[in-house]
Short mmCIF file of C-alpha atoms in Angstrom, two decimals:
data_model
loop_
_atom_site.label_atom_id
_atom_site.label_comp_id
_atom_site.label_asym_id
_atom_site.label_seq_id
_atom_site.Cartn_x
_atom_site.Cartn_y
_atom_site.Cartn_z
CA MET A 1 6.13 -31.86 16.97
CA SER A 2 4.05 -28.74 16.43
CA ALA A 3 1.00 -29.14 14.28
CA GLN A 4 0.42 -26.85 11.34
CA PRO A 5 -1.83 -23.85 12.12
CA PRO A 6 -5.36 -24.23 10.76
CA ILE A 7 -5.61 -23.37 7.09
CA ASP A 8 -8.42 -20.92 6.50
CA GLU A 9 -8.38 -21.00 2.73
CA THR A 10 -8.42 -23.83 0.23
CA LEU A 11 -6.82 -23.99 -3.15
CA GLU A 12 -10.07 -24.61 -4.99
CA VAL A 13 -9.62 -22.46 -8.08
CA GLU A 14 -10.91 -22.74 -11.58
CA LEU A 15 -8.02 -23.55 -13.86
CA THR A 16 -9.64 -22.88 -17.18
CA GLU A 17 -7.37 -21.19 -19.66
CA ASP A 18 -8.52 -18.08 -21.44
CA ALA A 19 -7.13 -14.86 -22.85
CA THR A 20 -6.35 -13.47 -19.42
CA GLN A 21 -4.55 -16.62 -18.24
CA PRO A 22 -1.75 -17.60 -20.65
CA SER A 23 -1.00 -21.30 -20.97
CA ALA A 24 2.53 -20.98 -19.59
CA THR A 25 1.28 -19.19 -16.49
CA MET A 26 -1.43 -21.75 -15.82
CA GLN A 27 0.98 -24.64 -16.27
CA ARG A 28 3.23 -23.07 -13.68
CA TYR A 29 0.22 -22.53 -11.41
CA ARG A 30 -0.73 -26.21 -11.67
CA ARG A 31 2.79 -27.34 -10.83
CA TYR A 32 2.93 -25.18 -7.72
CA LYS A 33 -0.59 -26.19 -6.71
CA SER A 34 0.21 -29.90 -6.84
CA VAL A 35 2.99 -29.40 -4.29
CA ILE A 36 1.16 -26.86 -2.10
CA ASP A 37 -1.97 -29.04 -1.95
CA PHE A 38 0.05 -31.86 -0.40
CA VAL A 39 2.28 -29.73 1.82
CA SER A 40 -0.68 -27.80 3.24
CA GLU A 41 -2.09 -31.00 4.74
CA GLN A 42 1.12 -31.99 6.54
CA PRO A 43 1.87 -30.91 10.12
CA THR A 44 5.53 -31.72 9.44
CA ILE A 45 7.09 -31.51 6.00
CA GLU A 46 9.70 -34.10 5.09
CA LEU A 47 11.31 -33.14 1.81
CA GLU A 48 11.89 -36.69 0.56
CA LEU A 49 8.31 -37.67 1.42
CA VAL A 50 6.99 -34.70 -0.54
CA LYS A 51 9.11 -35.70 -3.54
CA ASP A 52 7.68 -39.22 -3.47
CA ALA A 53 4.11 -38.05 -2.99
CA CYS A 54 4.22 -35.45 -5.78
CA GLN A 55 5.63 -37.65 -8.53
CA PRO A 56 6.09 -37.31 -11.47
CA GLU A 57 6.98 -33.69 -10.58
CA GLN A 58 10.71 -33.04 -10.78
CA PRO A 59 12.52 -33.26 -7.40
CA GLN A 60 14.41 -30.04 -8.11
CA PHE A 61 11.18 -28.14 -8.55
CA ILE A 62 9.72 -29.53 -5.32
CA THR A 63 12.86 -28.53 -3.44
CA ARG A 64 12.54 -25.02 -4.85
CA VAL A 65 8.93 -24.66 -3.69
CA ILE A 66 9.85 -25.79 -0.17
CA ARG A 67 12.77 -23.36 -0.11
CA GLU A 68 10.45 -20.53 -1.17
CA LEU A 69 8.09 -21.31 1.69
CA GLU A 70 11.09 -21.34 4.02
CA LYS A 71 12.41 -18.05 2.66
CA ALA A 72 8.99 -16.46 3.14
CA GLY A 73 9.08 -17.57 6.78
CA TRP A 74 6.25 -20.08 6.63
CA LEU A 75 8.48 -23.11 7.13
CA VAL A 76 11.19 -23.55 9.75
CA ARG A 77 13.81 -26.33 9.62
CA GLN A 78 13.93 -28.91 12.35
CA SER A 79 17.27 -28.53 14.09
CA CYS A 80 17.96 -32.26 13.99
CA ASN A 81 17.34 -32.69 10.27
CA GLU A 82 17.83 -30.11 7.53
CA SER A 83 15.35 -31.90 5.25
CA VAL A 84 12.48 -31.75 7.73
CA PHE A 85 10.42 -28.59 8.26
CA ARG A 86 7.62 -27.44 10.52
CA TRP A 87 5.13 -24.63 10.13
CA ASN A 88 5.98 -21.30 11.73
CA GLU A 89 3.09 -20.74 14.13
CA GLY A 90 4.26 -17.20 14.79
CA LEU A 91 2.99 -16.08 11.36
CA GLY A 92 -0.55 -17.26 12.06
CA ASN A 93 -2.68 -19.14 9.57
CA PHE A 94 -1.05 -20.08 6.28
CA GLN A 95 -3.36 -18.67 3.60
CA ALA A 96 -2.48 -21.12 0.86
CA LYS A 97 -4.50 -19.65 -1.98
CA LYS A 98 -3.30 -16.12 -1.25
CA TRP A 99 0.33 -17.24 -1.16
CA LEU A 100 -0.05 -19.17 -4.40
CA ASP A 101 -1.80 -16.33 -6.22
CA GLU A 102 0.81 -13.79 -5.17
CA ARG A 103 3.67 -16.13 -6.02
CA ILE A 104 2.42 -16.99 -9.51
CA PHE A 105 0.40 -14.00 -10.61
CA GLY A 106 2.08 -11.29 -8.54
CA SER A 107 1.11 -7.97 -10.10
CA GLN A 108 -1.10 -9.45 -12.81
CA ILE A 109 -4.43 -7.86 -11.95
CA ALA A 110 -5.88 -9.45 -15.09
CA ASN A 111 -5.80 -12.84 -13.38
CA SER A 112 -8.04 -11.79 -10.51
CA PRO A 113 -11.83 -12.25 -10.76
CA THR A 114 -13.38 -9.78 -13.20
CA GLU A 115 -15.60 -8.18 -10.56
CA ASP A 116 -12.52 -7.43 -8.43
CA ARG A 117 -10.43 -5.73 -11.11
CA PRO A 118 -10.30 -1.94 -10.63
CA ARG A 119 -10.40 -1.12 -14.34
CA GLU A 120 -13.37 -3.38 -15.00
CA ARG A 121 -15.16 -1.93 -11.97
CA LEU A 122 -14.52 1.58 -13.29
CA LEU A 123 -15.97 0.68 -16.69
CA SER A 124 -19.07 -0.94 -15.21
CA LEU A 125 -19.74 1.36 -12.25
CA GLY A 126 -17.97 4.63 -13.05
CA ALA A 127 -14.90 6.19 -11.44
CA ALA A 128 -16.91 7.79 -8.63
CA GLU A 129 -17.82 4.35 -7.25
CA LEU A 130 -14.22 3.18 -6.86
CA LYS A 131 -12.39 3.19 -3.54
CA LEU A 132 -9.29 5.32 -3.17
CA SER A 133 -7.13 2.20 -3.21
CA GLU A 134 -8.64 1.13 -6.54
CA LEU A 135 -7.94 4.52 -8.11
CA PHE A 136 -4.34 4.23 -6.96
CA ALA A 137 -4.11 0.70 -8.36
CA ILE A 138 -5.25 1.88 -11.80
CA LEU A 139 -2.65 4.64 -11.82
CA ILE A 140 0.11 2.33 -10.58
CA ARG A 141 -0.99 -0.11 -13.30
CA SER A 142 1.52 -2.91 -12.62
CA GLY A 143 3.20 -4.15 -9.49
CA ARG A 144 6.31 -6.15 -8.78
CA PRO A 145 7.01 -9.61 -7.34
CA GLY A 146 5.54 -9.81 -3.87
CA GLN A 147 3.38 -6.69 -4.24
CA SER A 148 0.60 -6.29 -6.78
CA ALA A 149 -0.76 -2.96 -7.99
CA VAL A 150 -3.88 -3.58 -5.89
CA GLN A 151 -1.80 -4.17 -2.77
CA ALA A 152 0.26 -1.06 -3.47
CA GLY A 153 -2.96 0.92 -3.91
CA GLU A 154 -4.19 -0.26 -0.52
CA LEU A 155 -0.94 0.81 1.14
CA LEU A 156 -1.11 4.29 -0.39
CA ALA A 157 -4.79 4.64 0.49
CA ASN A 158 -4.06 3.76 4.12
CA GLN A 159 -1.26 6.32 4.19
CA PHE A 160 -3.12 9.23 2.53
CA GLN A 161 -6.80 8.57 3.27
CA LYS A 162 -6.94 11.20 6.00
CA ARG A 163 -4.46 13.61 4.42
CA LEU A 164 -5.30 13.47 0.74
CA ALA A 165 -4.56 17.18 0.34
CA GLU A 166 -0.88 16.39 0.99
CA LEU A 167 -0.64 13.87 -1.86
CA PRO A 168 0.27 16.42 -4.60
CA GLY A 169 3.32 17.43 -2.58
CA ALA A 170 4.48 13.89 -1.83
CA GLY A 171 7.85 13.04 -3.30
CA ARG A 172 8.72 9.90 -5.20
CA GLY A 173 10.76 8.66 -2.26
CA GLU A 174 7.83 8.93 0.14
CA LEU A 175 5.49 7.02 -2.17
CA LYS A 176 8.15 4.40 -2.89
CA GLU A 177 8.74 3.94 0.82
CA THR A 178 5.01 3.44 1.38
CA ALA A 179 4.56 1.03 -1.56
CA SER A 180 7.55 -0.55 -3.27
CA SER A 181 5.63 -0.96 -6.54
CA VAL A 182 5.61 2.81 -7.08
CA ASP A 183 8.46 3.08 -9.58
CA VAL A 184 9.24 6.13 -11.72
CA THR A 185 6.47 5.35 -14.20
CA ALA A 186 3.83 4.82 -11.52
CA TYR A 187 4.88 8.01 -9.73
CA CYS A 188 4.59 10.03 -12.95
CA GLN A 189 1.14 8.56 -13.64
CA ILE A 190 -0.09 9.42 -10.15
CA MET A 191 1.19 13.00 -10.36
CA ALA A 192 -0.18 13.45 -13.88
CA GLY A 193 -3.58 12.16 -12.72
CA ILE A 194 -3.59 14.64 -9.83
CA GLU A 195 -2.72 17.56 -12.10
CA LEU A 196 -5.30 16.58 -14.71
CA GLY A 197 -7.95 16.35 -12.00
CA ARG A 198 -6.94 19.78 -10.69
CA ARG A 199 -7.27 21.36 -14.12
CA VAL A 200 -10.64 19.75 -14.80
CA ALA A 201 -11.90 20.89 -11.39
CA SER A 202 -10.69 24.41 -12.15
CA VAL A 203 -12.59 24.55 -15.44
CA VAL A 204 -15.76 23.09 -13.91
CA GLY A 205 -15.51 25.51 -11.00
CA ASN A 206 -15.17 28.47 -13.35
CA ARG A 207 -18.16 27.34 -15.38
CA GLN A 208 -20.34 26.89 -12.33
CA SER A 209 -19.39 30.35 -11.09
CA GLU A 210 -20.60 31.93 -14.37
CA LYS A 211 -24.22 33.00 -14.21
CA ILE A 212 -26.27 34.16 -17.15
CA LEU A 213 -29.01 36.48 -15.97
CA SER A 214 -29.64 38.57 -19.10
CA SER A 215 -29.22 38.63 -22.85
CA SER A 216 -26.08 40.73 -22.50
CA ASP A 217 -24.63 38.07 -20.17
CA ALA A 218 -25.50 35.40 -22.72
CA ILE A 219 -23.83 37.31 -25.56
CA LYS A 220 -20.70 37.94 -23.50
CA TYR A 221 -20.40 34.29 -22.48
CA CYS A 222 -20.98 32.96 -26.01
CA GLU A 223 -18.49 35.39 -27.56
CA GLN A 224 -15.81 34.31 -25.08
CA GLN A 225 -16.56 30.57 -25.16
CA PHE A 226 -16.96 30.36 -28.95
CA ALA A 227 -14.42 32.95 -30.09
CA ARG A 228 -13.10 30.57 -32.75
CA LEU A 229 -16.47 30.65 -34.53
CA ILE A 230 -16.28 34.43 -34.69
CA GLU A 231 -12.68 34.50 -35.88
CA ASP A 232 -12.54 31.66 -38.41
CA GLY A 233 -15.89 29.85 -38.52
CA ARG A 234 -16.27 28.74 -42.14
CA GLN A 235 -19.53 26.88 -41.68
CA GLU A 236 -22.45 27.22 -39.37
CA GLU A 237 -22.33 25.34 -36.06
CA PHE A 238 -25.26 25.01 -33.71
CA HIS A 239 -24.50 24.62 -29.98
CA ILE A 240 -26.41 24.80 -26.73
CA VAL A 241 -25.33 26.03 -23.31
CA THR A 242 -26.95 24.15 -20.41
CA LEU A 243 -27.81 25.94 -17.16
CA ASN A 244 -28.93 24.86 -13.71
CA THR A 245 -31.77 26.29 -11.64
CA LYS A 246 -29.56 29.21 -10.56
CA ASN A 247 -28.68 30.02 -14.17
CA SER A 248 -25.09 28.87 -13.68
CA VAL A 249 -23.42 27.24 -16.67
CA ILE A 250 -23.25 23.45 -16.58
CA GLY A 251 -21.68 22.81 -19.97
CA THR A 252 -21.87 23.22 -23.74
CA HIS A 253 -22.80 20.77 -26.50
CA LEU A 254 -22.31 20.78 -30.27
CA ILE A 255 -25.59 19.75 -31.89
CA THR A 256 -24.88 20.06 -35.61
CA ARG A 257 -22.66 21.58 -38.30
CA GLY A 258 -24.00 22.92 -41.57
CA THR A 259 -26.66 25.33 -42.80
CA LEU A 260 -29.13 25.96 -40.02
CA ASP A 261 -32.60 24.64 -40.77
CA ALA A 262 -35.34 22.81 -38.94
CA SER A 263 -34.41 19.45 -40.42
CA LEU A 264 -30.83 19.57 -39.10
CA VAL A 265 -31.57 20.98 -35.65
CA HIS A 266 -33.85 18.26 -34.36
CA PRO A 267 -35.39 18.85 -30.92
CA ARG A 268 -34.54 15.28 -29.94
CA GLU A 269 -30.79 15.96 -30.16
CA VAL A 270 -31.04 19.35 -28.49
CA PHE A 271 -32.99 18.19 -25.47
CA LYS A 272 -31.18 14.87 -25.21
CA ALA A 273 -28.06 16.87 -24.34
CA ALA A 274 -30.01 19.14 -21.99
CA LEU A 275 -31.58 16.23 -20.12
CA LYS A 276 -28.22 14.50 -19.88
CA ASP A 277 -26.95 17.53 -17.95
CA SER A 278 -30.17 17.72 -15.89
CA ALA A 279 -30.44 21.28 -17.16
CA SER A 280 -33.20 23.60 -15.99
CA SER A 281 -32.76 25.86 -19.02
CA ILE A 282 -30.65 26.25 -22.14
CA ILE A 283 -29.28 28.93 -24.44
CA LEU A 284 -29.12 28.28 -28.17
CA LEU A 285 -26.32 29.70 -30.28
CA HIS A 286 -24.94 29.49 -33.77
CA ASN A 287 -22.65 31.53 -36.00
CA HIS A 288 -23.07 33.21 -39.36
CA PRO A 289 -19.92 32.67 -41.45
CA SER A 290 -20.89 35.70 -43.55
CA GLY A 291 -20.16 37.87 -40.51
CA ASP A 292 -23.64 39.42 -40.47
CA PRO A 293 -25.48 38.25 -37.32
CA THR A 294 -28.92 39.40 -38.46
CA PRO A 295 -31.28 36.48 -37.73
CA SER A 296 -32.82 34.82 -40.76
CA LYS A 297 -36.40 33.59 -41.03
CA GLU A 298 -35.06 30.06 -40.56
CA ASP A 299 -33.28 31.16 -37.36
CA LEU A 300 -36.54 32.52 -35.99
CA MET A 301 -38.47 29.37 -36.96
CA VAL A 302 -35.92 27.07 -35.30
CA THR A 303 -35.98 29.19 -32.15
CA LYS A 304 -39.79 29.12 -31.92
CA ARG A 305 -39.92 25.37 -32.50
CA LEU A 306 -37.36 24.64 -29.81
CA GLU A 307 -39.05 27.01 -27.34
CA GLU A 308 -42.30 25.11 -27.78
CA CYS A 309 -40.59 21.76 -27.29
CA GLY A 310 -38.79 23.08 -24.23
CA GLN A 311 -42.07 24.14 -22.63
CA THR A 312 -43.40 20.62 -23.09
CA LEU A 313 -40.29 19.07 -21.51
CA GLY A 314 -39.92 21.64 -18.73
CA VAL A 315 -36.60 22.99 -20.05
CA ASP A 316 -36.74 26.73 -20.77
CA VAL A 317 -35.03 28.18 -23.84
CA LEU A 318 -33.74 31.44 -22.40
CA ASP A 319 -32.27 32.90 -25.57
CA HIS A 320 -30.75 32.23 -28.97
CA ILE A 321 -27.49 34.04 -29.72
CA VAL A 322 -26.28 34.57 -33.29
CA LEU A 323 -22.54 35.24 -33.54
CA GLY A 324 -21.20 37.58 -36.23
CA SER A 325 -17.78 38.99 -37.08
CA PHE A 326 -18.09 42.29 -35.22
CA ARG A 327 -21.21 41.90 -33.10
CA SER A 328 -23.67 39.30 -31.89
CA VAL A 329 -27.45 39.36 -31.69
CA SER A 330 -29.92 38.06 -29.12
CA ILE A 331 -32.99 36.72 -30.89
CA ARG A 332 -35.01 37.29 -27.71
CA GLU A 333 -34.21 41.01 -27.93
CA TYR A 334 -34.36 41.08 -31.72
CA ARG A 335 -37.97 40.00 -31.73
#
């Protein structure tokens, strides 16, 4: 008789029940484990012997587990006796824990160790640190019996790693053929994720291509970016535009709403946003709901205070734009 191939994994798992491991699932896991633990140690599996050894487990359940191993190809019947099986050496080592996890948990990513879950890794490390397969797994979200979302993600990553540019044009049939867990919902989520990423990249690219080299550039940018404040701004809003060392726009940040004064526009909030963007310089801007963009004494005081703070922190305040109904004013030029 052929001996069972060496088992390279044990079934030592922690069976504590918590919110991610429902009681019913863990009870099923324990039942399977009691049979697999015994079977894994046998070079030849005699069904009646397994039933005796695994009492008080129900004989019907034990028969079902053996049949599942046979169906998966791990067990082969002895020709002389239909109730005696041997291990299929052609499949290599029987990875008991892996088989058990896939059989019981299947697509339930929540049952894998926390540090291995794609969503938890994204939350702790950030999306940029995830592998392509993990990004796919998050978009696929749930798998199907025999193929988890993580496994499906690995299959898609292997297929598109070197031709990622072709992914937007991939049809549902192609993705389904690569990974059976890609159903209609998963396909839609992948395509929606691609399109969202494309639109975000387009906006970021446009921003980075915009350079502000003069007060007229600053006024033009602010009038376009904050047109709503010109058209229907009913209260004052104070924003900053962050710039890199080449004076290209990085982003914009709302600092406060309400009447502009030194107590509301605190340097801490202004430069917190600037430092977050690693900005080399910033442009201040706010609107006058009255429509008259003439800077007030308070506007000038706030500008001077922030310029002084910026010099201390190494972040230049290039200008302060005041938006009005029909025109806008640069405080740098106004002074």
